[in-house]
């Protein structure tokens, strides 16, 4: 198994519902080490840049609006197969289709307000971590 890094975002709905500690606790309990952690409020420009891959999709404006409606918590994580492990812990994007015991099944309201984001591949993880963290901020 490979030791790798990934990024997660506890989205505005998760922060507003005071789920930050519960979500981070699950990640740590699953063996993911927190290398960097920030609470911030994304500007429209930041949200548009971060989700630029979805710019041409119909849900893009709603996604940007949602991600800027309140604070988020971003975390750079490290661990054995961290990308796949995080995605497994998160569950399917649609909480109605997520497996029992996953973060989205337990906490998400719907496919749009689904509490958590996670990098989907190694290159994406590198880019997403660099978007939020300078190298010296990761310990």
CSV table of C-alpha atoms in Angstrom, one decimal:
chain,number,residue,atom,x,y,z
A,1,UNK,CA,0.0,0.0,0.0
A,2,UNK,CA,1.2,3.5,-0.8
A,3,UNK,CA,1.5,6.4,1.6
A,4,UNK,CA,-0.2,9.4,-0.1
A,5,UNK,CA,-1.7,12.7,0.5
A,6,UNK,CA,-5.2,14.0,-0.2
A,7,UNK,CA,-7.4,17.0,0.6
A,8,UNK,CA,-10.8,17.2,2.2
A,9,UNK,CA,-13.2,20.1,2.7
A,10,UNK,CA,-15.9,20.1,5.3
A,11,UNK,CA,-18.4,22.1,3.3
A,12,UNK,CA,-20.6,25.0,4.7
A,13,UNK,CA,-23.5,22.7,5.6
A,14,UNK,CA,-21.2,20.5,7.7
A,15,UNK,CA,-19.5,23.4,9.4
A,16,UNK,CA,-22.9,25.1,10.1
A,17,UNK,CA,-24.2,21.8,11.6
A,18,UNK,CA,-21.1,21.7,13.9
A,19,UNK,CA,-19.9,18.4,12.4
A,20,UNK,CA,-16.3,19.4,12.0
A,21,UNK,CA,-15.1,17.5,15.0
A,22,UNK,CA,-17.2,14.4,14.2
A,23,UNK,CA,-15.9,14.3,10.6
A,24,UNK,CA,-12.2,14.9,11.5
A,25,UNK,CA,-12.5,12.3,14.3
A,26,UNK,CA,-13.7,9.7,11.8
A,27,UNK,CA,-10.8,10.5,9.5
A,28,UNK,CA,-8.2,10.3,12.2
A,29,UNK,CA,-9.7,7.1,13.6
A,30,UNK,CA,-9.5,5.6,10.1
A,31,UNK,CA,-5.7,6.3,10.1
A,32,UNK,CA,-5.6,9.5,8.2
A,33,UNK,CA,-3.1,12.0,9.7
A,34,UNK,CA,-4.0,15.7,9.5
A,35,UNK,CA,-1.0,17.6,8.1
A,36,UNK,CA,-2.7,21.0,7.7
A,37,UNK,CA,-6.0,22.4,8.8
A,38,UNK,CA,-7.7,25.7,8.1
A,39,UNK,CA,-11.1,27.3,8.6
A,40,UNK,CA,-11.9,29.9,6.0
A,41,UNK,CA,-14.6,31.4,4.0
A,42,UNK,CA,-14.2,31.0,0.2
A,43,UNK,CA,-14.6,34.0,-2.0
A,44,UNK,CA,-16.6,33.6,-5.2
A,45,UNK,CA,-13.3,33.8,-7.2
A,46,UNK,CA,-11.7,31.1,-5.0
A,47,UNK,CA,-14.7,28.8,-5.3
A,48,UNK,CA,-14.8,29.3,-9.1
A,49,UNK,CA,-11.1,28.6,-9.4
A,50,UNK,CA,-11.2,25.5,-7.1
A,51,UNK,CA,-14.2,24.0,-9.0
A,52,UNK,CA,-13.1,25.2,-12.5
A,53,UNK,CA,-13.3,21.6,-13.8
A,54,UNK,CA,-17.1,21.9,-13.4
A,55,UNK,CA,-17.4,25.3,-15.0
A,56,UNK,CA,-19.4,24.1,-18.0
A,57,UNK,CA,-21.8,21.9,-16.0
A,58,UNK,CA,-25.2,23.2,-15.2
A,59,UNK,CA,-24.7,22.9,-11.4
A,60,UNK,CA,-21.6,25.1,-11.3
A,61,UNK,CA,-23.3,28.4,-10.3
A,62,UNK,CA,-25.2,26.6,-7.5
A,63,UNK,CA,-22.0,24.9,-6.3
A,64,UNK,CA,-20.2,28.2,-6.2
A,65,UNK,CA,-23.0,29.8,-4.3
A,66,UNK,CA,-23.2,26.9,-1.8
A,67,UNK,CA,-19.4,26.8,-1.2
A,68,UNK,CA,-19.4,30.6,-0.5
A,69,UNK,CA,-22.4,30.7,1.8
A,70,UNK,CA,-20.4,30.1,5.0
A,71,UNK,CA,-17.1,28.9,6.4
A,72,UNK,CA,-15.5,25.7,5.3
A,73,UNK,CA,-12.7,23.6,6.9
A,74,UNK,CA,-10.0,22.4,4.7
A,75,UNK,CA,-7.6,19.6,5.7
A,76,UNK,CA,-4.5,18.1,4.0
A,77,UNK,CA,-4.4,14.4,5.0
A,78,UNK,CA,-1.8,11.7,4.7
A,79,UNK,CA,-2.0,7.9,5.1
A,80,UNK,CA,-1.9,4.5,3.5
A,81,UNK,CA,-4.0,4.8,0.3
A,82,UNK,CA,-5.4,8.1,1.6
A,83,UNK,CA,-7.3,9.0,-1.5
A,84,UNK,CA,-9.2,5.8,-1.7
A,85,UNK,CA,-9.6,5.6,2.0
A,86,UNK,CA,-11.1,9.1,2.2
A,87,UNK,CA,-13.5,8.4,-0.6
A,88,UNK,CA,-14.6,5.2,1.1
A,89,UNK,CA,-15.2,7.1,4.3
A,90,UNK,CA,-17.1,9.9,2.5
A,91,UNK,CA,-19.5,7.5,0.7
A,92,UNK,CA,-21.3,8.2,-2.6
A,93,UNK,CA,-22.0,11.8,-3.6
A,94,UNK,CA,-25.7,11.1,-3.3
A,95,UNK,CA,-26.3,10.3,0.4
A,96,UNK,CA,-29.3,8.2,-0.6
A,97,UNK,CA,-26.9,5.9,-2.4
A,98,UNK,CA,-24.1,6.0,0.2
A,99,UNK,CA,-23.2,2.9,2.2
A,100,UNK,CA,-24.3,2.8,5.9
A,101,UNK,CA,-21.8,4.3,8.2
A,102,UNK,CA,-20.3,6.7,5.7
A,103,UNK,CA,-20.0,10.4,6.4
A,104,UNK,CA,-22.5,11.3,3.7
A,105,UNK,CA,-25.0,8.6,4.7
A,106,UNK,CA,-24.9,9.7,8.3
A,107,UNK,CA,-24.8,13.5,7.9
A,108,UNK,CA,-25.6,14.8,4.4
A,109,UNK,CA,-29.0,16.2,3.5
A,110,UNK,CA,-28.9,15.6,-0.3
A,111,UNK,CA,-26.6,15.3,-3.3
A,112,UNK,CA,-25.9,19.0,-3.3
A,113,UNK,CA,-25.5,19.6,0.4
A,114,UNK,CA,-23.3,16.5,1.1
A,115,UNK,CA,-21.0,17.8,3.9
A,116,UNK,CA,-17.6,16.8,2.5
A,117,UNK,CA,-15.3,17.0,-0.5
A,118,UNK,CA,-12.4,14.7,-1.2
A,119,UNK,CA,-9.8,14.6,-3.9
A,120,UNK,CA,-10.5,11.9,-6.5
A,121,UNK,CA,-6.9,11.2,-7.8
A,122,UNK,CA,-3.2,11.7,-6.9
A,123,UNK,CA,-2.8,14.7,-9.3
A,124,UNK,CA,-6.0,16.3,-8.2
A,125,UNK,CA,-4.9,15.9,-4.6
A,126,UNK,CA,-1.5,17.6,-5.3
A,127,UNK,CA,-3.3,20.5,-7.0
A,128,UNK,CA,-6.0,20.8,-4.4
A,129,UNK,CA,-3.5,20.7,-1.5
A,130,UNK,CA,-1.4,23.4,-3.2
A,131,UNK,CA,-4.5,25.5,-3.7
A,132,UNK,CA,-5.0,25.9,0.1
A,133,UNK,CA,-1.6,25.2,1.7
A,134,UNK,CA,2.0,26.3,1.2
A,135,UNK,CA,4.5,23.5,1.7
A,136,UNK,CA,5.7,25.0,5.0
A,137,UNK,CA,2.1,24.8,6.4
A,138,UNK,CA,2.1,21.0,6.3
A,139,UNK,CA,3.5,19.3,9.3
